[in-house]
Structure formats: structure tokens, C-alpha cells
PDB file of C-alpha atoms in Angstrom:
ATOM      1  CA  UNK A 116     -21.821  20.728  -4.588  1.00  0.00           C
ATOM      2  CA  UNK A 117     -18.823  22.704  -3.708  1.00  0.00           C
ATOM      3  CA  UNK A 118     -15.966  20.653  -1.981  1.00  0.00           C
ATOM      4  CA  UNK A 119     -15.601  20.925   1.871  1.00  0.00           C
ATOM      5  CA  UNK A 120     -12.075  21.791   3.057  1.00  0.00           C
ATOM      6  CA  UNK A 121     -10.150  20.788   6.202  1.00  0.00           C
ATOM      7  CA  UNK A 122      -6.792  22.364   7.134  1.00  0.00           C
ATOM      8  CA  UNK A 123      -3.864  20.467   8.370  1.00  0.00           C
ATOM      9  CA  UNK A 124      -0.266  21.641   9.185  1.00  0.00           C
ATOM     10  CA  UNK A 125       2.011  18.862   8.816  1.00  0.00           C
ATOM     11  CA  UNK A 126       4.148  18.364  11.757  1.00  0.00           C
ATOM     12  CA  UNK A 127       8.048  18.802  11.966  1.00  0.00           C
ATOM     13  CA  UNK A 128       9.190  15.191  11.396  1.00  0.00           C
ATOM     14  CA  UNK A 129      12.689  15.896  12.601  1.00  0.00           C
ATOM     15  CA  UNK A 130      11.260  17.682  15.714  1.00  0.00           C
ATOM     16  CA  UNK A 131       9.165  14.849  16.959  1.00  0.00           C
ATOM     17  CA  UNK A 132       9.790  13.736  20.478  1.00  0.00           C
ATOM     18  CA  UNK A 133      12.182  10.987  21.053  1.00  0.00           C
ATOM     19  CA  UNK A 134       9.200   8.956  22.486  1.00  0.00           C
ATOM     20  CA  UNK A 135       6.421   7.760  20.399  1.00  0.00           C
ATOM     21  CA  UNK A 136       3.653  10.287  19.547  1.00  0.00           C
ATOM     22  CA  UNK A 137       0.285   8.759  18.799  1.00  0.00           C
ATOM     23  CA  UNK A 138      -3.272  10.173  18.115  1.00  0.00           C
ATOM     24  CA  UNK A 139      -6.449   8.421  17.270  1.00  0.00           C
ATOM     25  CA  UNK A 140      -9.689  10.007  16.042  1.00  0.00           C
ATOM     26  CA  UNK A 141     -13.144   8.919  15.272  1.00  0.00           C
ATOM     27  CA  UNK A 142     -15.331  11.011  12.795  1.00  0.00           C
ATOM     28  CA  UNK A 143     -18.949  11.246  12.533  1.00  0.00           C
ATOM     29  CA  UNK A 144     -19.730  14.318  10.364  1.00  0.00           C
ATOM     30  CA  UNK A 145     -22.164  15.170   7.819  1.00  0.00           C
ATOM     31  CA  UNK A 146     -19.638  15.204   4.989  1.00  0.00           C
ATOM     32  CA  UNK A 147     -17.399  12.192   6.098  1.00  0.00           C
ATOM     33  CA  UNK A 148     -17.249   9.446   8.862  1.00  0.00           C
ATOM     34  CA  UNK A 149     -14.755   6.641   9.980  1.00  0.00           C
ATOM     35  CA  UNK A 150     -11.555   6.601  11.788  1.00  0.00           C
ATOM     36  CA  UNK A 151      -7.894   7.167  11.743  1.00  0.00           C
ATOM     37  CA  UNK A 152      -4.529   7.174  13.563  1.00  0.00           C
ATOM     38  CA  UNK A 153      -1.294   9.104  13.562  1.00  0.00           C
ATOM     39  CA  UNK A 154       1.892   7.614  14.863  1.00  0.00           C
ATOM     40  CA  UNK A 155       5.111   9.521  14.866  1.00  0.00           C
ATOM     41  CA  UNK A 156       8.691   8.822  15.902  1.00  0.00           C
ATOM     42  CA  UNK A 157      11.808  10.922  15.159  1.00  0.00           C
ATOM     43  CA  UNK A 158      12.109  11.130  11.479  1.00  0.00           C
ATOM     44  CA  UNK A 159       8.845   9.117  10.641  1.00  0.00           C
ATOM     45  CA  UNK A 160       5.216   9.911  10.627  1.00  0.00           C
ATOM     46  CA  UNK A 161       2.316   7.317   9.896  1.00  0.00           C
ATOM     47  CA  UNK A 162      -1.105   8.732   8.833  1.00  0.00           C
ATOM     48  CA  UNK A 163      -3.833   6.060   8.668  1.00  0.00           C
ATOM     49  CA  UNK A 164      -7.445   6.659   7.618  1.00  0.00           C
ATOM     50  CA  UNK A 165     -10.419   4.530   6.916  1.00  0.00           C
ATOM     51  CA  UNK A 166     -13.097   7.116   5.928  1.00  0.00           C
ATOM     52  CA  UNK A 167     -16.328   7.357   3.903  1.00  0.00           C
ATOM     53  CA  UNK A 168     -16.791  10.624   2.164  1.00  0.00           C
ATOM     54  CA  UNK A 169     -20.476  11.520   1.801  1.00  0.00           C
ATOM     55  CA  UNK A 170     -19.641  14.698  -0.036  1.00  0.00           C
ATOM     56  CA  UNK A 171     -16.685  15.884  -2.172  1.00  0.00           C
ATOM     57  CA  UNK A 172     -13.919  16.549   0.236  1.00  0.00           C
ATOM     58  CA  UNK A 173     -10.608  18.534   0.063  1.00  0.00           C
ATOM     59  CA  UNK A 174      -7.777  18.696   2.769  1.00  0.00           C
ATOM     60  CA  UNK A 175      -5.282  21.624   2.539  1.00  0.00           C
ATOM     61  CA  UNK A 176      -1.871  20.433   3.755  1.00  0.00           C
ATOM     62  CA  UNK A 177       0.740  22.919   4.786  1.00  0.00           C
ATOM     63  CA  UNK A 178       4.326  21.344   4.420  1.00  0.00           C
ATOM     64  CA  UNK A 179       6.846  23.537   6.210  1.00  0.00           C
ATOM     65  CA  UNK A 180       9.718  21.344   5.018  1.00  0.00           C
ATOM     66  CA  UNK A 181      10.206  18.747   2.147  1.00  0.00           C
ATOM     67  CA  UNK A 182       9.501  15.134   3.065  1.00  0.00           C
ATOM     68  CA  UNK A 183       9.453  11.812   1.382  1.00  0.00           C
ATOM     69  CA  UNK A 184       5.984  10.163   1.405  1.00  0.00           C
ATOM     70  CA  UNK A 185       5.528   6.357   1.037  1.00  0.00           C
ATOM     71  CA  UNK A 186       1.726   6.449  -0.050  1.00  0.00           C
ATOM     72  CA  UNK A 187      -0.234   3.207   0.087  1.00  0.00           C
ATOM     73  CA  UNK A 188      -3.734   3.784  -1.283  1.00  0.00           C
ATOM     74  CA  UNK A 189      -5.497   0.398  -0.210  1.00  0.00           C
ATOM     75  CA  UNK A 190      -9.072   1.596  -1.266  1.00  0.00           C
ATOM     76  CA  UNK A 191     -10.632   4.502  -2.968  1.00  0.00           C
ATOM     77  CA  UNK A 192      -9.352   7.200  -5.250  1.00  0.00           C
ATOM     78  CA  UNK A 193      -7.187  10.083  -4.022  1.00  0.00           C
ATOM     79  CA  UNK A 194      -5.850  12.991  -6.011  1.00  0.00           C
ATOM     80  CA  UNK A 195      -2.929  15.238  -5.050  1.00  0.00           C
ATOM     81  CA  UNK A 196      -3.211  18.804  -6.108  1.00  0.00           C
ATOM     82  CA  UNK A 197      -0.249  21.267  -6.077  1.00  0.00           C
ATOM     83  CA  UNK A 198      -1.009  24.971  -5.451  1.00  0.00           C
ATOM     84  CA  UNK A 199       2.422  25.913  -6.936  1.00  0.00           C
ATOM     85  CA  UNK A 200       1.712  23.903 -10.091  1.00  0.00           C
ATOM     86  CA  UNK A 201      -1.991  24.704 -10.302  1.00  0.00           C
ATOM     87  CA  UNK A 202      -2.850  21.066 -11.124  1.00  0.00           C
ATOM     88  CA  UNK A 203      -3.226  17.569  -9.978  1.00  0.00           C
ATOM     89  CA  UNK A 204       0.345  16.014 -10.012  1.00  0.00           C
ATOM     90  CA  UNK A 205      -0.705  12.335  -9.077  1.00  0.00           C
ATOM     91  CA  UNK A 206      -3.738  10.263  -8.776  1.00  0.00           C
ATOM     92  CA  UNK A 207      -4.060   7.105  -6.800  1.00  0.00           C
ATOM     93  CA  UNK A 208      -6.509   4.243  -7.302  1.00  0.00           C
ATOM     94  CA  UNK A 209      -7.256   1.440  -4.973  1.00  0.00           C
ATOM     95  CA  UNK A 210      -4.444  -1.051  -4.472  1.00  0.00           C
ATOM     96  CA  UNK A 211      -1.815   1.410  -5.642  1.00  0.00           C
ATOM     97  CA  UNK A 212       1.437   2.820  -4.057  1.00  0.00           C
ATOM     98  CA  UNK A 213       4.254   5.010  -4.884  1.00  0.00           C
ATOM     99  CA  UNK A 214       7.367   6.667  -3.264  1.00  0.00           C
ATOM    100  CA  UNK A 215       7.186  10.464  -3.690  1.00  0.00           C
ATOM    101  CA  UNK A 216       9.096  13.652  -2.722  1.00  0.00           C
ATOM    102  CA  UNK A 217       6.638  16.254  -1.337  1.00  0.00           C
ATOM    103  CA  UNK A 218       8.106  19.707  -1.461  1.00  0.00           C
ATOM    104  CA  UNK A 219       7.850  22.454   0.979  1.00  0.00           C
ATOM    105  CA  UNK A 220       4.589  24.318   0.445  1.00  0.00           C
ATOM    106  CA  UNK A 221       0.708  23.754   0.140  1.00  0.00           C
ATOM    107  CA  UNK A 222      -0.936  20.872  -1.517  1.00  0.00           C
ATOM    108  CA  UNK A 223      -4.543  19.560  -1.372  1.00  0.00           C
ATOM    109  CA  UNK A 224      -5.849  16.096  -1.116  1.00  0.00           C
ATOM    110  CA  UNK A 225      -9.054  15.441  -2.848  1.00  0.00           C
ATOM    111  CA  UNK A 226     -11.706  12.633  -2.680  1.00  0.00           C
ATOM    112  CA  UNK A 227     -15.044  12.335  -4.704  1.00  0.00           C
ATOM    113  CA  UNK A 228     -18.348  12.172  -2.889  1.00  0.00           C
ATOM    114  CA  UNK A 229     -19.455   8.652  -2.239  1.00  0.00           C
ATOM    115  CA  UNK A 230     -15.755   7.368  -1.836  1.00  0.00           C
ATOM    116  CA  UNK A 231     -14.695   4.885   0.876  1.00  0.00           C
ATOM    117  CA  UNK A 232     -10.945   5.230   1.401  1.00  0.00           C
ATOM    118  CA  UNK A 233      -8.343   3.275   3.284  1.00  0.00           C
ATOM    119  CA  UNK A 234      -4.924   4.915   3.060  1.00  0.00           C
ATOM    120  CA  UNK A 235      -1.583   4.500   4.799  1.00  0.00           C
ATOM    121  CA  UNK A 236       0.966   7.274   4.497  1.00  0.00           C
ATOM    122  CA  UNK A 237       4.289   7.154   5.938  1.00  0.00           C
ATOM    123  CA  UNK A 238       6.235  10.434   5.690  1.00  0.00           C
ATOM    124  CA  UNK A 239      10.067  10.406   6.131  1.00  0.00           C
ATOM    125  CA  UNK A 240      12.336  13.268   6.848  1.00  0.00           C
ATOM    126  CA  UNK A 241      14.599  13.910   3.894  1.00  0.00           C
ATOM    127  CA  UNK A 242      17.574  13.279   6.403  1.00  0.00           C
ATOM    128  CA  UNK A 243      16.318   9.754   7.350  1.00  0.00           C
ATOM    129  CA  UNK A 244      15.492   8.971   3.680  1.00  0.00           C
ATOM    130  CA  UNK A 245      18.761  10.092   2.329  1.00  0.00           C
ATOM    131  CA  UNK A 246      20.683   8.233   4.965  1.00  0.00           C
ATOM    132  CA  UNK A 247      18.854   5.071   4.400  1.00  0.00           C
ATOM    133  CA  UNK A 248      20.009   4.930   0.605  1.00  0.00           C
ATOM    134  CA  UNK A 249      23.650   4.268  -0.559  1.00  0.00           C
ATOM    135  CA  UNK A 250      25.775   7.341  -1.619  1.00  0.00           C
ATOM    136  CA  UNK A 251      25.020   8.138  -5.331  1.00  0.00           C
ATOM    137  CA  UNK A 252      21.754   6.343  -5.494  1.00  0.00           C
ATOM    138  CA  UNK A 253      19.912   7.495  -8.662  1.00  0.00           C
ATOM    139  CA  UNK A 254      16.620   7.889  -6.661  1.00  0.00           C
ATOM    140  CA  UNK A 255      18.457   9.995  -4.026  1.00  0.00           C
ATOM    141  CA  UNK A 256      19.779  12.347  -6.707  1.00  0.00           C
ATOM    142  CA  UNK A 257      16.561  12.543  -8.266  1.00  0.00           C
ATOM    143  CA  UNK A 258      14.780  13.553  -5.072  1.00  0.00           C
ATOM    144  CA  UNK A 259      17.531  15.933  -4.160  1.00  0.00           C
ATOM    145  CA  UNK A 260      16.656  17.853  -7.308  1.00  0.00           C
ATOM    146  CA  UNK A 261      13.061  17.973  -6.290  1.00  0.00           C
ATOM    147  CA  UNK A 262      13.969  19.471  -2.910  1.00  0.00           C
ATOM    148  CA  UNK A 263      16.090  22.120  -4.805  1.00  0.00           C
ATOM    149  CA  UNK A 264      13.315  22.952  -7.279  1.00  0.00           C
ATOM    150  CA  UNK A 265      10.602  22.629  -4.630  1.00  0.00           C
ATOM    151  CA  UNK A 266       8.673  20.303  -7.038  1.00  0.00           C
ATOM    152  CA  UNK A 267       7.248  16.812  -6.521  1.00  0.00           C
ATOM    153  CA  UNK A 268       9.346  13.945  -7.606  1.00  0.00           C
ATOM    154  CA  UNK A 269       8.425  10.207  -7.863  1.00  0.00           C
ATOM    155  CA  UNK A 270      10.178   6.812  -7.601  1.00  0.00           C
ATOM    156  CA  UNK A 271       7.996   5.526 -10.501  1.00  0.00           C
ATOM    157  CA  UNK A 272       6.063   7.421 -13.381  1.00  0.00           C
ATOM    158  CA  UNK A 273       3.208   5.097 -12.941  1.00  0.00           C
ATOM    159  CA  UNK A 274       1.827   3.909  -9.533  1.00  0.00           C
ATOM    160  CA  UNK A 275       2.654   0.275  -8.548  1.00  0.00           C
ATOM    161  CA  UNK A 276       0.349  -2.463  -7.093  1.00  0.00           C
ATOM    162  CA  UNK A 277       0.315  -3.033  -3.376  1.00  0.00           C
ATOM    163  CA  UNK A 278       1.438  -6.433  -2.516  1.00  0.00           C
ATOM    164  CA  UNK A 279      -0.018  -8.734   0.123  1.00  0.00           C
ATOM    165  CA  UNK A 280       3.471  -8.534   2.035  1.00  0.00           C
ATOM    166  CA  UNK A 281       3.361  -4.697   1.971  1.00  0.00           C
ATOM    167  CA  UNK A 282      -0.212  -4.601   3.356  1.00  0.00           C
ATOM    168  CA  UNK A 283       0.790  -7.186   6.049  1.00  0.00           C
ATOM    169  CA  UNK A 284       3.674  -4.855   7.249  1.00  0.00           C
ATOM    170  CA  UNK A 285       1.469  -1.883   7.308  1.00  0.00           C
ATOM    171  CA  UNK A 286      -0.909  -3.516   9.542  1.00  0.00           C
ATOM    172  CA  UNK A 287       1.841  -4.868  11.708  1.00  0.00           C
ATOM    173  CA  UNK A 288       2.853  -1.183  12.294  1.00  0.00           C
ATOM    174  CA  UNK A 289      -0.746  -0.071  12.935  1.00  0.00           C
ATOM    175  CA  UNK A 290      -1.364  -3.045  15.512  1.00  0.00           C
ATOM    176  CA  UNK A 291       2.068  -2.954  17.205  1.00  0.00           C
ATOM    177  CA  UNK A 292       1.909  -3.909  20.875  1.00  0.00           C
ATOM    178  CA  UNK A 293       5.238  -2.612  21.903  1.00  0.00           C
ATOM    179  CA  UNK A 294       5.493   0.541  23.753  1.00  0.00           C
ATOM    180  CA  UNK A 295       8.098   3.367  24.267  1.00  0.00           C
ATOM    181  CA  UNK A 296      11.586   2.771  22.844  1.00  0.00           C
ATOM    182  CA  UNK A 297      10.837  -0.726  21.524  1.00  0.00           C
ATOM    183  CA  UNK A 298       7.782   0.573  19.661  1.00  0.00           C
ATOM    184  CA  UNK A 299      10.102   3.306  18.127  1.00  0.00           C
ATOM    185  CA  UNK A 300      12.613   0.648  17.160  1.00  0.00           C
ATOM    186  CA  UNK A 301       9.898  -1.415  15.478  1.00  0.00           C
ATOM    187  CA  UNK A 302       8.276   1.363  13.562  1.00  0.00           C
ATOM    188  CA  UNK A 303      11.569   2.336  12.189  1.00  0.00           C
ATOM    189  CA  UNK A 304      12.533  -1.399  11.237  1.00  0.00           C
ATOM    190  CA  UNK A 305       9.253  -1.875   9.470  1.00  0.00           C
ATOM    191  CA  UNK A 306       9.543   1.502   7.675  1.00  0.00           C
ATOM    192  CA  UNK A 307      12.970   0.358   6.351  1.00  0.00           C
ATOM    193  CA  UNK A 308      11.408  -2.981   5.333  1.00  0.00           C
ATOM    194  CA  UNK A 309       8.505  -1.170   3.416  1.00  0.00           C
ATOM    195  CA  UNK A 310      11.072   1.031   1.708  1.00  0.00           C
ATOM    196  CA  UNK A 311      12.906  -2.084   0.686  1.00  0.00           C
ATOM    197  CA  UNK A 312       9.738  -3.842  -0.755  1.00  0.00           C
ATOM    198  CA  UNK A 313       9.029  -0.656  -2.706  1.00  0.00           C
ATOM    199  CA  UNK A 314      12.545  -0.326  -4.181  1.00  0.00           C
ATOM    200  CA  UNK A 315      12.874  -3.973  -5.003  1.00  0.00           C
ATOM    201  CA  UNK A 316       9.343  -4.043  -6.698  1.00  0.00           C
ATOM    202  CA  UNK A 317      10.164  -0.977  -8.808  1.00  0.00           C
ATOM    203  CA  UNK A 318      13.757  -2.129  -9.642  1.00  0.00           C
ATOM    204  CA  UNK A 319      12.669  -5.565 -10.727  1.00  0.00           C
ATOM    205  CA  UNK A 320       9.835  -4.357 -12.979  1.00  0.00           C
ATOM    206  CA  UNK A 321       9.966  -5.559 -16.551  1.00  0.00           C
ATOM    207  CA  UNK A 322      10.775  -2.669 -19.081  1.00  0.00           C
ATOM    208  CA  UNK A 323       7.581  -0.912 -20.097  1.00  0.00           C
ATOM    209  CA  UNK A 324       6.086  -1.798 -23.486  1.00  0.00           C
ATOM    210  CA  UNK A 325       5.479   1.571 -24.838  1.00  0.00           C
ATOM    211  CA  UNK A 326       3.413   0.091 -27.840  1.00  0.00           C
ATOM    212  CA  UNK A 327       0.806  -1.228 -25.292  1.00  0.00           C
ATOM    213  CA  UNK A 328      -1.913   1.110 -24.099  1.00  0.00           C
ATOM    214  CA  UNK A 329      -3.983  -0.788 -21.485  1.00  0.00           C
ATOM    215  CA  UNK A 330      -7.640   0.322 -22.092  1.00  0.00           C
ATOM    216  CA  UNK A 331      -9.886   0.605 -19.087  1.00  0.00           C
ATOM    217  CA  UNK A 332     -11.903  -2.245 -20.112  1.00  0.00           C
ATOM    218  CA  UNK A 333      -8.892  -4.576 -19.804  1.00  0.00           C
ATOM    219  CA  UNK A 334      -7.733  -3.071 -16.509  1.00  0.00           C
ATOM    220  CA  UNK A 335     -11.218  -3.662 -15.075  1.00  0.00           C
ATOM    221  CA  UNK A 336     -11.080  -7.251 -16.185  1.00  0.00           C
ATOM    222  CA  UNK A 337      -7.788  -7.601 -14.436  1.00  0.00           C
ATOM    223  CA  UNK A 338      -9.246  -6.135 -11.214  1.00  0.00           C
ATOM    224  CA  UNK A 339     -12.156  -8.630 -11.494  1.00  0.00           C
ATOM    225  CA  UNK A 340      -9.687 -11.548 -11.823  1.00  0.00           C
ATOM    226  CA  UNK A 341      -7.946 -10.225  -8.734  1.00  0.00           C
ATOM    227  CA  UNK A 342     -11.300 -10.093  -6.803  1.00  0.00           C
ATOM    228  CA  UNK A 343     -12.129 -13.726  -7.780  1.00  0.00           C
ATOM    229  CA  UNK A 344      -8.683 -14.797  -6.569  1.00  0.00           C
ATOM    230  CA  UNK A 345      -8.956 -13.043  -3.384  1.00  0.00           C
ATOM    231  CA  UNK A 346     -12.418 -14.159  -2.543  1.00  0.00           C
ATOM    232  CA  UNK A 347     -12.017 -17.806  -3.572  1.00  0.00           C
ATOM    233  CA  UNK A 348      -8.655 -18.934  -2.327  1.00  0.00           C
ATOM    234  CA  UNK A 349     -10.054 -22.470  -1.840  1.00  0.00           C
ATOM    235  CA  UNK A 350     -10.606 -23.001  -5.621  1.00  0.00           C
ATOM    236  CA  UNK A 351      -8.328 -24.522  -8.102  1.00  0.00           C
ATOM    237  CA  UNK A 352      -8.197 -21.978 -10.811  1.00  0.00           C
ATOM    238  CA  UNK A 353      -6.788 -22.337 -14.352  1.00  0.00           C
ATOM    239  CA  UNK A 354      -5.939 -19.403 -16.734  1.00  0.00           C
ATOM    240  CA  UNK A 355      -8.462 -20.687 -19.100  1.00  0.00           C
ATOM    241  CA  UNK A 356     -11.277 -20.593 -16.562  1.00  0.00           C
ATOM    242  CA  UNK A 357     -10.264 -17.108 -15.304  1.00  0.00           C
ATOM    243  CA  UNK A 358     -10.062 -15.799 -18.646  1.00  0.00           C
ATOM    244  CA  UNK A 359     -13.442 -17.208 -19.739  1.00  0.00           C
ATOM    245  CA  UNK A 360     -15.234 -15.694 -16.672  1.00  0.00           C
ATOM    246  CA  UNK A 361     -13.935 -12.223 -17.478  1.00  0.00           C
ATOM    247  CA  UNK A 362     -14.413 -12.503 -21.143  1.00  0.00           C
ATOM    248  CA  UNK A 363     -10.703 -12.369 -22.374  1.00  0.00           C
ATOM    249  CA  UNK A 364      -8.179 -15.128 -23.406  1.00  0.00           C
ATOM    250  CA  UNK A 365      -5.338 -16.534 -21.800  1.00  0.00           C
ATOM    251  CA  UNK A 366      -2.637 -14.493 -23.681  1.00  0.00           C
ATOM    252  CA  UNK A 367      -4.215 -11.226 -22.803  1.00  0.00           C
ATOM    253  CA  UNK A 368      -4.944 -12.497 -19.071  1.00  0.00           C
ATOM    254  CA  UNK A 369      -1.108 -13.176 -18.619  1.00  0.00           C
ATOM    255  CA  UNK A 370      -0.017  -9.939 -20.318  1.00  0.00           C
ATOM    256  CA  UNK A 371      -2.542  -7.477 -18.798  1.00  0.00           C
ATOM    257  CA  UNK A 372      -2.461  -8.966 -15.148  1.00  0.00           C
ATOM    258  CA  UNK A 373       1.263  -8.513 -15.028  1.00  0.00           C
ATOM    259  CA  UNK A 374       1.118  -5.066 -16.385  1.00  0.00           C
ATOM    260  CA  UNK A 375      -1.569  -4.005 -13.855  1.00  0.00           C
ATOM    261  CA  UNK A 376      -0.152  -5.784 -10.753  1.00  0.00           C
ATOM    262  CA  UNK A 377       3.498  -6.344 -11.481  1.00  0.00           C
ATOM    263  CA  UNK A 378       3.352 -10.148 -11.065  1.00  0.00           C
ATOM    264  CA  UNK A 379       1.792 -13.268 -12.533  1.00  0.00           C
ATOM    265  CA  UNK A 380      -1.532 -14.502 -11.780  1.00  0.00           C
ATOM    266  CA  UNK A 381      -0.394 -17.623 -10.090  1.00  0.00           C
ATOM    267  CA  UNK A 382       2.432 -15.802  -8.274  1.00  0.00           C
ATOM    268  CA  UNK A 383      -0.100 -13.430  -6.962  1.00  0.00           C
ATOM    269  CA  UNK A 384      -2.459 -16.161  -5.892  1.00  0.00           C
ATOM    270  CA  UNK A 385       0.442 -18.181  -4.143  1.00  0.00           C
ATOM    271  CA  UNK A 386       1.425 -15.002  -2.193  1.00  0.00           C
ATOM    272  CA  UNK A 387      -2.130 -14.139  -0.910  1.00  0.00           C
ATOM    273  CA  UNK A 388      -2.625 -17.832   0.043  1.00  0.00           C
ATOM    274  CA  UNK A 389       0.594 -17.789   2.194  1.00  0.00           C
ATOM    275  CA  UNK A 390      -0.235 -14.413   3.906  1.00  0.00           C
ATOM    276  CA  UNK A 391      -3.763 -15.400   4.524  1.00  0.00           C
ATOM    277  CA  UNK A 392      -2.824 -18.656   5.940  1.00  0.00           C
ATOM    278  CA  UNK A 393      -0.301 -17.182   8.195  1.00  0.00           C
ATOM    279  CA  UNK A 394      -2.989 -14.789   9.724  1.00  0.00           C
ATOM    280  CA  UNK A 395      -5.474 -17.576   9.976  1.00  0.00           C
ATOM    281  CA  UNK A 396      -3.006 -19.715  11.860  1.00  0.00           C
ATOM    282  CA  UNK A 397      -2.483 -16.965  14.268  1.00  0.00           C
ATOM    283  CA  UNK A 398      -6.246 -17.006  15.316  1.00  0.00           C
ATOM    284  CA  UNK A 399      -7.120 -19.137  18.316  1.00  0.00           C
ATOM    285  CA  UNK A 400      -8.705 -22.463  17.759  1.00  0.00           C
ATOM    286  CA  UNK A 401      -7.308 -22.745  14.056  1.00  0.00           C
ATOM    287  CA  UNK A 402      -5.791 -25.950  12.836  1.00  0.00           C
ATOM    288  CA  UNK A 403      -3.315 -26.696  10.027  1.00  0.00           C
ATOM    289  CA  UNK A 404      -5.844 -28.950   8.239  1.00  0.00           C
ATOM    290  CA  UNK A 405      -8.566 -26.388   8.378  1.00  0.00           C
ATOM    291  CA  UNK A 406      -6.368 -23.602   7.154  1.00  0.00           C
ATOM    292  CA  UNK A 407      -4.896 -25.644   4.445  1.00  0.00           C
ATOM    293  CA  UNK A 408      -8.425 -26.428   2.947  1.00  0.00           C
ATOM    294  CA  UNK A 409      -9.360 -22.734   3.289  1.00  0.00           C
ATOM    295  CA  UNK A 410      -6.427 -21.678   1.079  1.00  0.00           C
ATOM    296  CA  UNK A 411      -6.822 -24.235  -1.579  1.00  0.00           C
ATOM    297  CA  UNK A 412      -4.643 -27.085  -0.379  1.00  0.00           C
ATOM    298  CA  UNK A 413      -6.281 -30.687  -0.379  1.00  0.00           C
ATOM    299  CA  UNK A 414      -3.292 -32.217   1.464  1.00  0.00           C
ATOM    300  CA  UNK A 415      -1.886 -30.598   4.612  1.00  0.00           C
ATOM    301  CA  UNK A 416       1.616 -32.018   3.719  1.00  0.00           C
ATOM    302  CA  UNK A 417       1.630 -29.946   0.632  1.00  0.00           C
ATOM    303  CA  UNK A 418       0.517 -26.993   2.449  1.00  0.00           C
ATOM    304  CA  UNK A 419       3.194 -27.468   5.160  1.00  0.00           C
ATOM    305  CA  UNK A 420       5.936 -27.763   2.522  1.00  0.00           C
ATOM    306  CA  UNK A 421       4.821 -24.525   0.615  1.00  0.00           C
ATOM    307  CA  UNK A 422       4.374 -22.626   3.898  1.00  0.00           C
ATOM    308  CA  UNK A 423       7.943 -23.457   5.139  1.00  0.00           C
ATOM    309  CA  UNK A 424       9.383 -22.476   1.861  1.00  0.00           C
ATOM    310  CA  UNK A 425       7.517 -19.221   1.732  1.00  0.00           C
ATOM    311  CA  UNK A 426       7.763 -18.142   5.424  1.00  0.00           C
ATOM    312  CA  UNK A 427      10.888 -19.995   6.545  1.00  0.00           C
ATOM    313  CA  UNK A 428       9.145 -21.750   9.349  1.00  0.00           C
ATOM    314  CA  UNK A 429       6.899 -24.774   9.649  1.00  0.00           C
ATOM    315  CA  UNK A 430       3.185 -24.055  10.510  1.00  0.00           C
ATOM    316  CA  UNK A 431       3.478 -26.223  13.706  1.00  0.00           C
ATOM    317  CA  UNK A 432       6.422 -23.896  14.676  1.00  0.00           C
ATOM    318  CA  UNK A 433       4.417 -20.940  14.306  1.00  0.00           C
ATOM    319  CA  UNK A 434       1.410 -22.611  16.043  1.00  0.00           C
ATOM    320  CA  UNK A 435       3.649 -23.682  19.053  1.00  0.00           C
ATOM    321  CA  UNK A 436       5.189 -20.078  19.297  1.00  0.00           C
ATOM    322  CA  UNK A 437       1.698 -18.665  19.773  1.00  0.00           C
TER     323      UNK A 437
END
């Protein structure tokens, strides 16, 4: 079936009003359904979509100026096609992010039929981005060449895993309760925080092992491990147990999990437990003991110590503040 095409002219980020621009949409069409939101402040534009594509879909995007895009593909597959290059220049899987220079001109976003997507894209004006980096930063020089050549450029040659902290910051922006000038300050501060998280993750990645070619079977095993950890935070896992369930060994589990997600199995589990517990504690009626049990701590004192070390505040202080 031929792909249906939408047309979107990207707004002038530098020309956005000094106040916050917001627009929400709900789609109930034959080819796709779901909801989304745009949030814009001077120099920054956020696009969020949670859509299910019933048919193959293409969106034609016109960029009247170069921009830097922080793309967080939480769910589903997305392909970026360049009209100038005549080919797809990057593909995102669920749970991946990257920082990209999108040149002036036309490009197309493509989604296959039967795809459910959840995507955050934060676009920065080149002025905002270059002002944020220190003079002479190698990524800044790399993106400047992309602007001059009107070609895409990337922070990382391979997409990186979205961390729980990145996802949390994204949803903080989406559900910000400030208004007016304070919302503008909040969006700008959180955007800089996300940029910091992206750069820090990239600059601290281990050097790639070019002799290693991760097969799709191994990658799927690692995503299965991640799903097990996410869905059963209350369980006491061992590397041996996890490896056995997905049909691999401990050595491959440690090696491939870090290659796919950029961190160790237990570092990932700890980070998810801490971010989940913070969200649970913010819910009315929650107790520290119940939350500790739900995220795998038998003793509330051990949970309290871990929470304080990770978040810098005691759970009791967080509850009192709420």
C-alpha cells in the first residue's frame, strides 16, 4: 500500500514569540490515531507524539533554516529520509536517542504500518546550541560543517540508549505546570539538562570494539532482559538467572547489555528502581514501606539510604515537601 503523506513546515525557532507557544492535537484518522503536543519558546521547539499508524505513513518536513534536533525515540521505529541525499540517513529503534544537525531543506519522516510510536523531538536554533557549547568544542565544529555543506551531522555514529533520567526530564517538560515566563525558564533549563545528559553519556562511552558485530538475536536477548527488569522491579535478579531465561551466558549478558544500553545490568536496574520510586512516592497515599517493597527492597532502611544517595534527599523529606 502506498504511503500517505502529510506536509509540515517547521516554524522559525528564532522567531517564536517571547511567550510560550503551545498547541495540542488529537488524531482519529483512518491511517493513524493518537495525540501530540507542540511547545515552543524562543530558540526551542518541542514536538511530542504518541501515535499508532494503521497504514504506512510519510511526513514531509520543510526546514527553512538549519536546526539542531535532540531526538528521543521512546517507542516504535522512525526513519529520516533526505531529499537531497536521496536516501534514509538515520533510523531510530524504540528506546534510542541522538543529537543531530538537520540542514535547511526538505526531509521525510517515515513509519511502517502497524507501528505505535512515542517520540520527543526538541529542536534548537543553531544560535542557542552553539552558545551553549564552549568555544572550540569539537561537536560545535562538526555541526558548523554540516550547516555549511547543508548536510546532516550527528553527535554519535550509532544511536544511544535513552536513560530513565532522560525520560523523566522529557515528561517533566511535557507536564510542566508553570505558565508564561516561568514556563519559558523551565523549558530552557530542562533542555540544557537534556543536552548535558546526552553529551555526558556520549563522552563517557567505552571505545567501540570494532571486532564485535552484535547480531540481531543477541540484541533481542538484551531487550528481553531489559523488559524483564522493567516489569519485575521487586525481584532479586542474578546475572545467572537472567542469562538462563534469555538463553545466553553471563559473559555475553554483561558484554552485550553494555553494548546495547551503554551501562551495566545492575546499574540500569538501580537507576530504574530509583526513578520509579521517586514517581511512586509522589502519588497520594503512597508509603515509604510500600514503595520500597515494590522496587525490590526488603528493608525500608536500605531503601532510604539508596534513595538519599541517588536523589540527594531522604524519602521522608520528599513526602513532606509534597
